[in-house]
Amino acid sequence: MIERFRTHLALAALMSGAACPEPDVCTQSGCASEPWIRVVDEGTTGGHLRAGKYLFRLQSADMTLEWECVLAADDAPDPACDRSSLTAMGESKDGPVRWVVDVAHEGDGLAIELVEIREEGKIITGPEQLTITVMRDDLVQIEETHHPEYMGNWPNGMECGPYCAAASEPVVVRVPE
């Protein structure tokens, strides 16, 4: 899944490559992202999600992304909630914004990779504010708002984007017992 995510980032970086002076070639190196949001269930030993019907919502000032799934068993991570390349489009005061999200249910919770792409691929980062809602069996289990901080760089130099920023601290959402 991480390789697919890096492929999406590479495509975004290549789309922004047109801003570089000829014959320079920009690459996506240094722009890879790892899961930085984790949903952990306090009601299981390892943190994986319990059985139930789930709705997950990620929301910023510019957009909302939701997905649903049904987990059948409590005893192991169930891939029913896994998603590849979920996308959401929004509009910020600076122009169009796009999210690319990959999700994998692992032994220690639900790992979420979220990248926000701004200014036609010139900035790859995350939202300034993010509200995460987890519903199980039509009941809100938790809803939290986070203000992540990001650290970034220009892996190809300032004259040749993109600017790549990743969350400096993971966001952990703990679903109560």
mmCIF file of N, CA and C in Angstrom, residues 77-159:
data_model
loop_
_atom_site.group_PDB
_atom_site.id
_atom_site.type_symbol
_atom_site.label_atom_id
_atom_site.label_comp_id
_atom_site.label_asym_id
_atom_site.label_seq_id
_atom_site.Cartn_x
_atom_site.Cartn_y
_atom_site.Cartn_z
ATOM 1 N N PRO A 77 -6.913 -8.164 12.970
ATOM 2 C CA PRO A 77 -7.164 -7.074 12.034
ATOM 3 C C PRO A 77 -7.880 -7.593 10.787
ATOM 4 N N ASP A 78 -8.931 -6.926 10.403
ATOM 5 C CA ASP A 78 -9.762 -7.315 9.270
ATOM 6 C C ASP A 78 -9.540 -6.295 8.154
ATOM 7 N N PRO A 79 -9.196 -6.735 6.947
ATOM 8 C CA PRO A 79 -8.922 -5.793 5.859
ATOM 9 C C PRO A 79 -10.176 -5.129 5.270
ATOM 10 N N ALA A 80 -11.348 -5.368 5.825
ATOM 11 C CA ALA A 80 -12.582 -4.808 5.265
ATOM 12 C C ALA A 80 -12.578 -3.279 5.252
ATOM 13 N N CYS A 81 -11.827 -2.638 6.137
ATOM 14 C CA CYS A 81 -11.771 -1.168 6.178
ATOM 15 C C CYS A 81 -10.622 -0.589 5.370
ATOM 16 N N ASP A 82 -9.776 -1.439 4.805
ATOM 17 C CA ASP A 82 -8.653 -0.964 4.001
ATOM 18 C C ASP A 82 -9.166 -0.265 2.747
ATOM 19 N N ARG A 83 -8.501 0.816 2.378
ATOM 20 C CA ARG A 83 -8.856 1.562 1.175
ATOM 21 C C ARG A 83 -7.569 2.042 0.506
ATOM 22 N N SER A 84 -7.587 2.054 -0.818
ATOM 23 C CA SER A 84 -6.466 2.572 -1.591
ATOM 24 C C SER A 84 -6.923 3.763 -2.398
ATOM 25 N N SER A 85 -6.150 4.795 -2.347
ATOM 26 C CA SER A 85 -6.337 5.962 -3.207
ATOM 27 C C SER A 85 -7.702 6.621 -3.097
ATOM 28 N N LEU A 86 -8.202 6.768 -1.886
ATOM 29 C CA LEU A 86 -9.406 7.580 -1.710
ATOM 30 C C LEU A 86 -9.020 9.019 -2.022
ATOM 31 N N THR A 87 -9.869 9.735 -2.706
ATOM 32 C CA THR A 87 -9.564 11.125 -3.009
ATOM 33 C C THR A 87 -10.735 12.017 -2.638
ATOM 34 N N ALA A 88 -10.419 13.245 -2.301
ATOM 35 C CA ALA A 88 -11.419 14.268 -2.033
ATOM 36 C C ALA A 88 -10.895 15.567 -2.628
ATOM 37 N N MET A 89 -11.792 16.356 -3.156
ATOM 38 C CA MET A 89 -11.436 17.640 -3.748
ATOM 39 C C MET A 89 -12.111 18.746 -2.948
ATOM 40 N N GLY A 90 -11.424 19.860 -2.797
ATOM 41 C CA GLY A 90 -11.972 21.006 -2.096
ATOM 42 C C GLY A 90 -11.390 22.288 -2.653
ATOM 43 N N GLU A 91 -11.810 23.368 -2.072
ATOM 44 C CA GLU A 91 -11.358 24.685 -2.510
ATOM 45 C C GLU A 91 -10.968 25.488 -1.276
ATOM 46 N N SER A 92 -9.730 25.944 -1.229
ATOM 47 C CA SER A 92 -9.272 26.809 -0.144
ATOM 48 C C SER A 92 -9.208 28.242 -0.672
ATOM 49 N N LYS A 93 -8.873 29.163 0.193
ATOM 50 C CA LYS A 93 -8.744 30.554 -0.242
ATOM 51 C C LYS A 93 -7.624 30.718 -1.268
ATOM 52 N N ASP A 94 -6.677 29.770 -1.292
ATOM 53 C CA ASP A 94 -5.554 29.827 -2.234
ATOM 54 C C ASP A 94 -5.778 29.026 -3.503
ATOM 55 N N GLY A 95 -6.908 28.331 -3.618
ATOM 56 C CA GLY A 95 -7.189 27.551 -4.818
ATOM 57 C C GLY A 95 -7.577 26.124 -4.498
ATOM 58 N N PRO A 96 -7.593 25.274 -5.530
ATOM 59 C CA PRO A 96 -8.013 23.885 -5.345
ATOM 60 C C PRO A 96 -7.079 23.108 -4.410
ATOM 61 N N VAL A 97 -7.687 22.196 -3.663
ATOM 62 C CA VAL A 97 -6.958 21.329 -2.744
ATOM 63 C C VAL A 97 -7.450 19.907 -2.977
ATOM 64 N N ARG A 98 -6.527 18.950 -2.939
ATOM 65 C CA ARG A 98 -6.893 17.542 -3.131
ATOM 66 C C ARG A 98 -6.251 16.712 -2.041
ATOM 67 N N TRP A 99 -7.029 15.740 -1.532
ATOM 68 C CA TRP A 99 -6.483 14.754 -0.600
ATOM 69 C C TRP A 99 -6.333 13.428 -1.328
ATOM 70 N N VAL A 100 -5.278 12.719 -0.982
ATOM 71 C CA VAL A 100 -5.092 11.320 -1.383
ATOM 72 C C VAL A 100 -4.895 10.555 -0.082
ATOM 73 N N VAL A 101 -5.733 9.529 0.135
ATOM 74 C CA VAL A 101 -5.744 8.797 1.404
ATOM 75 C C VAL A 101 -5.653 7.299 1.144
ATOM 76 N N ASP A 102 -4.760 6.643 1.870
ATOM 77 C CA ASP A 102 -4.672 5.179 1.885
ATOM 78 C C ASP A 102 -4.870 4.728 3.325
ATOM 79 N N VAL A 103 -5.579 3.602 3.501
ATOM 80 C CA VAL A 103 -5.937 3.115 4.833
ATOM 81 C C VAL A 103 -5.624 1.626 4.913
ATOM 82 N N ALA A 104 -5.012 1.185 6.022
ATOM 83 C CA ALA A 104 -4.737 -0.236 6.234
ATOM 84 C C ALA A 104 -4.975 -0.582 7.698
ATOM 85 N N HIS A 105 -5.785 -1.621 7.943
ATOM 86 C CA HIS A 105 -6.041 -2.099 9.307
ATOM 87 C C HIS A 105 -4.909 -3.045 9.670
ATOM 88 N N GLU A 106 -4.091 -2.620 10.621
ATOM 89 C CA GLU A 106 -2.939 -3.401 11.043
ATOM 90 C C GLU A 106 -3.159 -3.911 12.458
ATOM 91 N N GLY A 107 -2.215 -4.660 12.976
ATOM 92 C CA GLY A 107 -2.348 -5.237 14.309
ATOM 93 C C GLY A 107 -2.467 -4.219 15.415
ATOM 94 N N ASP A 108 -1.933 -3.017 15.214
ATOM 95 C CA ASP A 108 -1.970 -2.001 16.264
ATOM 96 C C ASP A 108 -2.902 -0.846 15.917
ATOM 97 N N GLY A 109 -3.877 -1.079 15.063
ATOM 98 C CA GLY A 109 -4.883 -0.065 14.743
ATOM 99 C C GLY A 109 -5.020 0.175 13.258
ATOM 100 N N LEU A 110 -5.800 1.180 12.937
ATOM 101 C CA LEU A 110 -6.041 1.566 11.550
ATOM 102 C C LEU A 110 -5.030 2.641 11.190
ATOM 103 N N ALA A 111 -4.162 2.365 10.217
ATOM 104 C CA ALA A 111 -3.127 3.305 9.786
ATOM 105 C C ALA A 111 -3.649 4.091 8.593
ATOM 106 N N ILE A 112 -3.578 5.427 8.694
ATOM 107 C CA ILE A 112 -4.111 6.291 7.651
ATOM 108 C C ILE A 112 -3.003 7.201 7.130
ATOM 109 N N GLU A 113 -2.751 7.125 5.827
ATOM 110 C CA GLU A 113 -1.836 8.033 5.136
ATOM 111 C C GLU A 113 -2.697 9.088 4.468
ATOM 112 N N LEU A 114 -2.510 10.344 4.828
ATOM 113 C CA LEU A 114 -3.263 11.433 4.227
ATOM 114 C C LEU A 114 -2.279 12.476 3.725
ATOM 115 N N VAL A 115 -2.404 12.806 2.446
ATOM 116 C CA VAL A 115 -1.574 13.851 1.858
ATOM 117 C C VAL A 115 -2.497 14.883 1.244
ATOM 118 N N GLU A 116 -2.197 16.144 1.519
ATOM 119 C CA GLU A 116 -2.945 17.242 0.920
ATOM 120 C C GLU A 116 -2.064 17.865 -0.154
ATOM 121 N N ILE A 117 -2.614 17.978 -1.352
ATOM 122 C CA ILE A 117 -1.865 18.515 -2.486
ATOM 123 C C ILE A 117 -2.469 19.868 -2.840
ATOM 124 N N ARG A 118 -1.627 20.897 -2.807
ATOM 125 C CA ARG A 118 -2.075 22.267 -3.060
ATOM 126 C C ARG A 118 -1.317 22.866 -4.234
ATOM 127 N N GLU A 119 -1.861 23.950 -4.734
ATOM 128 C CA GLU A 119 -1.234 24.732 -5.798
ATOM 129 C C GLU A 119 -0.754 23.843 -6.947
ATOM 130 N N GLU A 120 -1.679 23.031 -7.446
ATOM 131 C CA GLU A 120 -1.423 22.167 -8.604
ATOM 132 C C GLU A 120 -0.190 21.285 -8.424
ATOM 133 N N GLY A 121 -0.027 20.739 -7.235
ATOM 134 C CA GLY A 121 1.058 19.798 -6.983
ATOM 135 C C GLY A 121 2.345 20.428 -6.509
ATOM 136 N N LYS A 122 2.386 21.731 -6.319
ATOM 137 C CA LYS A 122 3.615 22.388 -5.882
ATOM 138 C C LYS A 122 3.860 22.225 -4.388
ATOM 139 N N ILE A 123 2.783 21.976 -3.618
ATOM 140 C CA ILE A 123 2.917 21.782 -2.169
ATOM 141 C C ILE A 123 2.246 20.465 -1.797
ATOM 142 N N ILE A 124 2.994 19.607 -1.148
ATOM 143 C CA ILE A 124 2.478 18.318 -0.678
ATOM 144 C C ILE A 124 2.640 18.320 0.834
ATOM 145 N N THR A 125 1.509 18.322 1.557
ATOM 146 C CA THR A 125 1.529 18.475 3.010
ATOM 147 C C THR A 125 0.286 17.829 3.610
ATOM 148 N N GLY A 126 -0.295 18.446 4.624
ATOM 149 C CA GLY A 126 -1.511 17.978 5.258
ATOM 150 C C GLY A 126 -2.353 19.171 5.673
ATOM 151 N N PRO A 127 -3.575 18.932 6.143
ATOM 152 C CA PRO A 127 -4.453 20.035 6.525
ATOM 153 C C PRO A 127 -3.991 20.733 7.809
ATOM 154 N N GLU A 128 -4.280 22.041 7.906
ATOM 155 C CA GLU A 128 -3.933 22.808 9.105
ATOM 156 C C GLU A 128 -4.719 22.323 10.310
ATOM 157 N N GLN A 129 -5.978 21.976 10.094
ATOM 158 C CA GLN A 129 -6.840 21.453 11.155
ATOM 159 C C GLN A 129 -7.568 20.248 10.594
ATOM 160 N N LEU A 130 -7.673 19.207 11.388
ATOM 161 C CA LEU A 130 -8.304 17.971 10.939
ATOM 162 C C LEU A 130 -9.194 17.425 12.050
ATOM 163 N N THR A 131 -10.477 17.218 11.726
ATOM 164 C CA THR A 131 -11.397 16.576 12.664
ATOM 165 C C THR A 131 -11.589 15.144 12.208
ATOM 166 N N ILE A 132 -11.383 14.209 13.126
ATOM 167 C CA ILE A 132 -11.505 12.785 12.839
ATOM 168 C C ILE A 132 -12.674 12.246 13.654
ATOM 169 N N THR A 133 -13.629 11.626 12.952
ATOM 170 C CA THR A 133 -14.796 11.037 13.606
ATOM 171 C C THR A 133 -14.800 9.542 13.325
ATOM 172 N N VAL A 134 -15.028 8.744 14.366
ATOM 173 C CA VAL A 134 -15.173 7.293 14.227
ATOM 174 C C VAL A 134 -16.539 6.923 14.795
ATOM 175 N N MET A 135 -17.371 6.329 13.934
ATOM 176 C CA MET A 135 -18.676 5.820 14.372
ATOM 177 C C MET A 135 -18.658 4.304 14.254
ATOM 178 N N ARG A 136 -19.234 3.636 15.263
ATOM 179 C CA ARG A 136 -19.397 2.182 15.214
ATOM 180 C C ARG A 136 -20.849 1.878 15.530
ATOM 181 N N ASP A 137 -21.487 1.099 14.680
ATOM 182 C CA ASP A 137 -22.893 0.716 14.855
ATOM 183 C C ASP A 137 -23.776 1.948 15.052
ATOM 184 N N ASP A 138 -23.539 2.961 14.225
ATOM 185 C CA ASP A 138 -24.316 4.211 14.174
ATOM 186 C C ASP A 138 -24.175 5.097 15.409
ATOM 187 N N LEU A 139 -23.199 4.836 16.254
ATOM 188 C CA LEU A 139 -22.943 5.674 17.430
ATOM 189 C C LEU A 139 -21.550 6.289 17.316
ATOM 190 N N VAL A 140 -21.441 7.585 17.593
ATOM 191 C CA VAL A 140 -20.131 8.230 17.574
ATOM 192 C C VAL A 140 -19.297 7.671 18.722
ATOM 193 N N GLN A 141 -18.182 7.068 18.389
ATOM 194 C CA GLN A 141 -17.267 6.526 19.391
ATOM 195 C C GLN A 141 -16.293 7.606 19.856
ATOM 196 N N ILE A 142 -15.853 8.418 18.903
ATOM 197 C CA ILE A 142 -14.942 9.510 19.226
ATOM 198 C C ILE A 142 -14.940 10.510 18.074
ATOM 199 N N GLU A 143 -14.787 11.776 18.442
ATOM 200 C CA GLU A 143 -14.613 12.847 17.466
ATOM 201 C C GLU A 143 -13.599 13.799 18.059
ATOM 202 N N GLU A 144 -12.478 13.963 17.358
ATOM 203 C CA GLU A 144 -11.389 14.797 17.851
ATOM 204 C C GLU A 144 -10.920 15.738 16.754
ATOM 205 N N THR A 145 -10.542 16.939 17.171
ATOM 206 C CA THR A 145 -9.954 17.894 16.246
ATOM 207 C C THR A 145 -8.477 18.053 16.587
ATOM 208 N N HIS A 146 -7.643 17.987 15.564
ATOM 209 C CA HIS A 146 -6.187 18.075 15.729
ATOM 210 C C HIS A 146 -5.650 19.215 14.869
ATOM 211 N N HIS A 147 -4.568 19.789 15.319
ATOM 212 C CA HIS A 147 -3.853 20.845 14.599
ATOM 213 C C HIS A 147 -2.421 20.359 14.383
ATOM 214 N N PRO A 148 -2.219 19.478 13.396
ATOM 215 C CA PRO A 148 -0.882 18.909 13.193
ATOM 216 C C PRO A 148 0.140 19.974 12.797
ATOM 217 N N GLU A 149 1.366 19.732 13.173
ATOM 218 C CA GLU A 149 2.481 20.551 12.726
ATOM 219 C C GLU A 149 3.244 19.739 11.694
ATOM 220 N N TYR A 150 3.780 20.430 10.713
ATOM 221 C CA TYR A 150 4.465 19.771 9.607
ATOM 222 C C TYR A 150 5.882 20.298 9.476
ATOM 223 N N MET A 151 6.759 19.409 9.082
ATOM 224 C CA MET A 151 8.144 19.770 8.769
ATOM 225 C C MET A 151 8.375 19.379 7.323
ATOM 226 N N GLY A 152 9.032 20.259 6.565
ATOM 227 C CA GLY A 152 9.209 19.949 5.163
ATOM 228 C C GLY A 152 10.489 20.468 4.575
ATOM 229 N N ASN A 153 10.622 20.206 3.283
ATOM 230 C CA ASN A 153 11.797 20.651 2.549
ATOM 231 C C ASN A 153 11.486 20.693 1.053
ATOM 232 N N TRP A 154 12.412 21.187 0.306
ATOM 233 C CA TRP A 154 12.350 21.215 -1.156
ATOM 234 C C TRP A 154 13.365 20.173 -1.633
ATOM 235 N N PRO A 155 12.971 18.909 -1.827
ATOM 236 C CA PRO A 155 13.955 17.872 -2.159
ATOM 237 C C PRO A 155 14.692 18.135 -3.469
ATOM 238 N N ASN A 156 14.124 18.953 -4.356
ATOM 239 C CA ASN A 156 14.752 19.244 -5.645
ATOM 240 C C ASN A 156 15.285 20.667 -5.723
ATOM 241 N N GLY A 157 15.303 21.373 -4.591
ATOM 242 C CA GLY A 157 15.709 22.771 -4.573
ATOM 243 C C GLY A 157 14.495 23.675 -4.724
ATOM 244 N N MET A 158 14.585 24.893 -4.228
ATOM 245 C CA MET A 158 13.448 25.810 -4.230
ATOM 246 C C MET A 158 12.976 26.160 -5.637
ATOM 247 N N GLU A 159 13.860 26.100 -6.605
ATOM 248 C CA GLU A 159 13.462 26.435 -7.973
ATOM 249 C C GLU A 159 12.746 25.292 -8.681
#
